[in-house]
Amino acid sequence: MQAAILAWSDHLAQNRRRSAHTVRAYVATAHRLAGFLAGHWGEAITAERLAQTTAADLRAYLAFRRAEGLGNASAARELSAVRGFLAFAGGEGATPRLKGPRVKKGIPRPISPDEAVSLAEDVAENAAEPWIGARDWAVLLLLYGAGLRIGEAAGLTGAILPLGATLSVTGKRAKTRIVPLLPQVRDAIDAYAALCPWPIARGEALFRGAKGGPLDPALIRRAVQAARMRLGLSDRTTPHALRHSFATHLLGRGADLRALQELLGHASLSSTQIYTAVDAAHLLDVYRNAHPRAG
């Protein structure tokens, strides 16, 4: 089993181009499944035996995991990882049919443009040093002004300098997309680059930590959390909410759904279509708050 799991890890990282976080999570699931089945069957697990896994075995495994406190969404992700591992280790026919738990799709909650700007300003103003404030301002504007994920912004290198009208971004599964840069976003990045005390080489991280290493996205998340508490904003105000807001505000101003899909780097249109529900929810909120006959 160890060899099969190691091969699964390599397959995910090299062939499927999954992130390091996803590889760790899926490999941990494979280890958990193998350990559970060894106890459940009372025998050592081999690739041949694994191919005999039944739907009843998987139901028992999920029940075991649910007893450990796993919720519906996590159980659905766990089942997806299990199916992938079984198919890889034993072939497609080794994956028994089993319906996963129902997961209610949540609607991303955008924040208003004023809140987005106030948040970024507060984070920048409360930074330990001026160059760090300029860095945080530039990162948050990339999220709200260009729709980048926090990991995508942190992954930018000095190769993007000097800036043009667009930016090439490498997102999930190594997919590259081109996003337009607003003048305000370009100015923010240029201001940071001018203040940064570390030389920014083409092959090195654009955004740096206090000691010169690549910026850890967790630092931005913590800074945003502190700012939203100071400003009294809701706990849904996260760095990723800025990306949601970018998408929702563009859609509300008439952006084409296909164009928005390209800007966000979504693999499928269904991922982008959730923002139509966001916009409808926003309109309903406006109606309820403003219409004299609402409620």
Coordinates of C-alpha atoms in Angstrom, one line a residue:
M1 CA 0.0 0.0 0.0
Q2 CA 2.8 2.4 0.8
A3 CA 4.1 2.1 -2.8
A4 CA 0.6 2.6 -4.2
I5 CA 0.0 5.7 -2.1
L6 CA 3.4 7.1 -3.1
A7 CA 2.6 6.6 -6.7
W8 CA -0.8 8.3 -6.2
S9 CA 1.0 11.3 -4.6
D10 CA 3.3 11.6 -7.7
H11 CA 0.4 11.2 -10.1
L12 CA -1.5 14.0 -8.4
A13 CA 1.4 16.4 -8.3
Q14 CA 2.9 15.7 -11.7
N15 CA 0.1 14.5 -14.0
R16 CA -2.9 16.2 -12.4
R17 CA -1.0 19.3 -11.4
R18 CA -2.8 19.5 -8.0
S19 CA -1.5 22.0 -5.4
A20 CA 0.7 20.8 -2.6
H21 CA -2.2 21.3 -0.2
T22 CA -4.5 19.1 -2.2
V23 CA -1.8 16.4 -2.6
R24 CA -1.3 16.3 1.2
A25 CA -5.0 16.1 1.8
Y26 CA -5.7 13.3 -0.7
V27 CA -2.7 11.3 0.4
A28 CA -3.8 11.6 4.0
T29 CA -7.2 10.3 2.9
A30 CA -5.6 7.3 1.2
H31 CA -3.7 6.4 4.3
R32 CA -6.9 6.7 6.4
L33 CA -8.8 4.5 4.0
A34 CA -6.1 1.8 4.0
G35 CA -5.9 1.8 7.8
F36 CA -9.6 1.6 8.1
L37 CA -10.0 -1.2 5.6
A38 CA -7.2 -3.2 7.3
G39 CA -9.2 -3.2 10.5
H40 CA -12.5 -3.6 8.8
W41 CA -11.4 -6.6 6.9
G42 CA -9.0 -7.9 9.4
E43 CA -6.2 -8.5 6.9
A44 CA -3.4 -6.7 5.1
I45 CA -4.3 -4.4 2.3
T46 CA -2.9 -5.1 -1.2
A47 CA -3.8 -3.6 -4.5
E48 CA -5.7 -6.7 -5.5
R49 CA -7.7 -6.7 -2.3
L50 CA -8.3 -2.9 -2.6
A51 CA -9.9 -3.6 -6.0
Q52 CA -12.6 -5.6 -4.2
T53 CA -13.8 -2.7 -2.2
T54 CA -17.6 -2.5 -2.1
A55 CA -20.1 0.2 -1.7
A56 CA -20.9 -1.2 1.8
D57 CA -17.2 -0.9 2.7
L58 CA -17.2 2.8 1.6
R59 CA -20.4 3.4 3.6
A60 CA -18.8 2.0 6.6
Y61 CA -15.7 4.2 6.1
L62 CA -17.8 7.3 5.7
A63 CA -19.8 6.4 8.8
F64 CA -16.5 6.0 10.7
R65 CA -15.4 9.4 9.4
R66 CA -18.7 11.0 10.2
A67 CA -18.4 9.7 13.8
E68 CA -15.2 11.7 14.0
G69 CA -17.2 14.9 13.3
L70 CA -16.9 15.2 9.5
G71 CA -19.6 17.5 8.0
N72 CA -21.4 17.0 4.7
A73 CA -19.1 19.1 2.6
S74 CA -15.9 17.5 4.1
A75 CA -17.4 14.0 3.7
A76 CA -18.2 14.7 0.0
R77 CA -14.6 15.9 -0.6
E78 CA -13.3 12.8 1.3
L79 CA -15.4 10.5 -0.9
S80 CA -14.1 12.2 -4.0
A81 CA -10.5 11.6 -2.9
V82 CA -11.3 8.0 -2.0
R83 CA -12.9 7.4 -5.5
G84 CA -9.8 8.9 -7.2
F85 CA -7.4 6.7 -5.2
L86 CA -9.4 3.5 -5.8
A87 CA -9.6 4.2 -9.5
F88 CA -5.9 4.9 -9.6
A89 CA -4.8 1.9 -7.6
G90 CA -7.2 -0.7 -8.9
G91 CA -8.5 0.6 -12.2
E92 CA -11.8 2.3 -13.0
G93 CA -13.8 -0.8 -12.3
A94 CA -12.5 -0.8 -8.7
T95 CA -14.6 2.2 -7.7
P96 CA -18.1 1.1 -6.4
R97 CA -21.1 3.3 -7.1
L98 CA -22.0 5.3 -4.0
K99 CA -23.9 8.5 -3.7
G100 CA -22.2 11.2 -1.7
P101 CA -23.8 13.3 1.0
R102 CA -25.9 16.2 -0.2
V103 CA -24.1 19.5 0.1
K104 CA -26.0 22.7 0.0
K105 CA -24.2 25.2 -2.3
G106 CA -23.3 28.3 -0.4
I107 CA -23.6 31.7 -2.2
P108 CA -20.5 33.8 -1.9
R109 CA -21.2 37.1 -0.1
P110 CA -19.6 40.1 -1.7
I111 CA -18.7 43.3 0.2
S112 CA -19.5 46.8 -1.1
P113 CA -16.9 48.8 -3.0
D114 CA -16.6 51.2 -0.1
E115 CA -16.0 48.4 2.3
A116 CA -13.3 46.9 0.0
V117 CA -11.4 50.2 -0.3
S118 CA -11.8 50.9 3.5
L119 CA -10.5 47.5 4.3
A120 CA -7.4 47.8 2.1
E121 CA -6.7 51.3 3.4
D122 CA -6.9 50.2 7.0
V123 CA -4.6 47.2 6.4
A124 CA -2.1 49.5 4.7
E125 CA -2.3 52.2 7.4
N126 CA -1.7 49.7 10.2
A127 CA 1.3 48.0 8.7
A128 CA 4.6 47.9 10.6
E129 CA 6.5 49.8 7.9
P130 CA 5.6 52.0 5.0
W131 CA 6.9 49.4 2.4
I132 CA 4.8 46.7 4.0
G133 CA 1.7 48.9 3.9
A134 CA 2.4 49.5 0.2
R135 CA 2.8 45.7 -0.3
D136 CA -0.5 44.9 1.4
W137 CA -2.4 47.7 -0.4
A138 CA -1.1 46.3 -3.8
V139 CA -2.0 42.7 -2.9
L140 CA -5.5 43.6 -1.8
L141 CA -6.1 45.7 -4.9
L142 CA -5.0 42.8 -7.1
L143 CA -7.7 40.7 -5.4
Y144 CA -10.5 43.3 -5.7
G145 CA -9.3 45.1 -8.9
A146 CA -8.2 42.1 -10.9
G147 CA -10.0 39.2 -9.3
L148 CA -6.8 37.2 -8.3
R149 CA -6.8 34.5 -5.7
I150 CA -4.6 35.3 -2.7
G151 CA -2.2 32.5 -3.7
E152 CA -2.0 33.8 -7.2
A153 CA -1.0 37.3 -6.0
A154 CA 1.6 35.8 -3.7
G155 CA 2.9 33.7 -6.5
L156 CA 3.7 36.6 -8.8
T157 CA 7.4 37.2 -9.6
G158 CA 9.5 40.1 -10.7
A159 CA 9.0 39.0 -14.3
I160 CA 5.8 41.0 -14.4
L161 CA 7.8 44.2 -14.1
P162 CA 7.6 46.7 -15.8
L163 CA 3.8 46.5 -15.8
G164 CA 1.7 46.7 -18.9
A165 CA -2.1 47.0 -19.5
T166 CA -2.5 43.3 -18.7
L167 CA -1.1 40.7 -16.4
S168 CA -0.4 37.0 -17.1
V169 CA -1.6 34.9 -14.1
T170 CA -0.9 31.2 -13.4
G171 CA -3.9 29.8 -11.4
K172 CA -5.2 26.4 -10.4
R173 CA -3.8 23.4 -12.3
A174 CA -1.2 25.6 -13.9
K175 CA -3.8 27.3 -16.1
T176 CA -2.6 30.7 -17.4
R177 CA -5.0 33.6 -18.0
I178 CA -4.6 37.2 -19.0
V179 CA -6.3 39.8 -16.8
P180 CA -6.5 43.6 -17.4
L181 CA -4.9 45.9 -14.9
L182 CA -6.6 49.1 -13.8
P183 CA -4.4 52.1 -13.5
Q184 CA -4.9 52.2 -9.7
V185 CA -3.7 48.6 -9.5
R186 CA -0.6 49.3 -11.6
D187 CA 0.2 52.4 -9.5
A188 CA -0.1 50.4 -6.3
I189 CA 2.3 47.7 -7.5
D190 CA 4.8 50.2 -8.9
A191 CA 4.7 52.1 -5.5
Y192 CA 5.4 48.9 -3.6
A193 CA 8.2 47.9 -6.0
A194 CA 9.8 51.4 -5.5
L195 CA 9.7 51.1 -1.6
C196 CA 10.5 47.4 -1.3
P197 CA 14.0 47.1 0.5
W198 CA 14.7 43.8 -1.3
P199 CA 15.9 43.6 -5.0
I200 CA 13.1 42.1 -7.1
A201 CA 14.7 39.8 -9.7
R202 CA 12.7 38.3 -12.5
G203 CA 12.7 34.8 -11.2
E204 CA 12.0 35.8 -7.5
A205 CA 8.8 36.5 -5.6
L206 CA 7.4 40.0 -6.3
F207 CA 5.8 40.3 -2.8
R208 CA 8.2 39.8 0.1
G209 CA 7.9 39.1 3.8
A210 CA 9.5 41.3 6.4
K211 CA 12.8 39.2 6.2
G212 CA 12.9 39.2 2.4
G213 CA 11.4 35.7 1.7
P214 CA 8.3 35.1 -0.4
L215 CA 5.1 36.6 1.2
D216 CA 3.1 34.1 3.2
P217 CA -0.6 34.5 2.3
A218 CA -1.5 33.8 5.9
L219 CA 0.0 37.3 6.8
I220 CA -2.5 39.0 4.5
R221 CA -5.3 36.9 6.0
R222 CA -4.4 37.9 9.5
A223 CA -4.0 41.6 8.6
V224 CA -7.5 41.5 7.0
Q225 CA -9.0 39.8 10.0
A226 CA -7.5 42.5 12.3
A227 CA -8.8 45.3 10.0
R228 CA -12.3 44.0 9.7
M229 CA -12.5 43.9 13.6
R230 CA -11.3 47.5 13.8
L231 CA -13.8 48.5 11.1
G232 CA -16.7 46.5 12.5
L233 CA -17.1 44.5 9.2
S234 CA -18.7 41.1 9.2
D235 CA -16.6 37.9 9.5
R236 CA -17.3 37.2 5.8
T237 CA -14.9 40.0 4.9
T238 CA -11.9 37.9 3.9
P239 CA -9.3 38.2 1.2
H240 CA -11.3 35.8 -0.9
A241 CA -14.4 37.9 -0.5
L242 CA -12.6 40.7 -2.4
R243 CA -12.4 38.3 -5.4
H244 CA -16.1 37.5 -5.0
S245 CA -16.8 41.2 -4.9
F246 CA -14.8 41.8 -8.1
A247 CA -16.9 39.1 -9.9
T248 CA -20.2 40.2 -8.5
H249 CA -19.7 43.9 -9.2
L250 CA -18.6 43.2 -12.8
L251 CA -21.6 41.0 -13.3
G252 CA -23.9 43.7 -11.9
R253 CA -22.5 46.1 -14.4
G254 CA -23.3 43.9 -17.3
A255 CA -20.2 41.8 -17.7
D256 CA -20.6 38.7 -19.9
L257 CA -20.6 35.4 -18.0
R258 CA -18.1 33.8 -20.4
A259 CA -15.8 36.8 -20.2
L260 CA -16.0 36.7 -16.4
Q261 CA -15.2 33.0 -16.5
E262 CA -11.9 33.8 -18.3
L263 CA -11.1 36.7 -15.9
L264 CA -11.6 34.4 -12.9
G265 CA -9.8 31.4 -14.4
H266 CA -12.6 29.0 -13.8
A267 CA -12.3 25.7 -15.5
S268 CA -16.0 25.4 -16.1
L269 CA -18.8 27.9 -16.6
S270 CA -20.8 26.3 -13.8
S271 CA -18.3 27.7 -11.3
T272 CA -18.9 31.2 -12.6
Q273 CA -22.7 30.8 -12.8
I274 CA -22.8 30.9 -9.0
Y275 CA -22.3 34.7 -9.3
T276 CA -25.7 35.1 -11.0
A277 CA -27.2 33.8 -7.8
V278 CA -25.0 36.3 -5.9
D279 CA -26.3 39.2 -8.0
A280 CA -29.9 38.0 -7.6
A281 CA -29.4 37.8 -3.9
H282 CA -28.0 41.3 -3.8
L283 CA -30.9 42.7 -5.8
L284 CA -33.3 41.0 -3.4
D285 CA -31.5 42.6 -0.5
V286 CA -31.8 46.0 -2.2
Y287 CA -35.5 45.4 -2.9
R288 CA -36.2 44.4 0.7
N289 CA -34.4 47.4 2.1
A290 CA -35.8 50.0 -0.3
H291 CA -39.2 49.0 -1.6
P292 CA -42.1 50.5 0.4
R293 CA -44.1 47.3 0.0
A294 CA -41.3 44.8 0.6
G295 CA -41.6 42.4 3.5

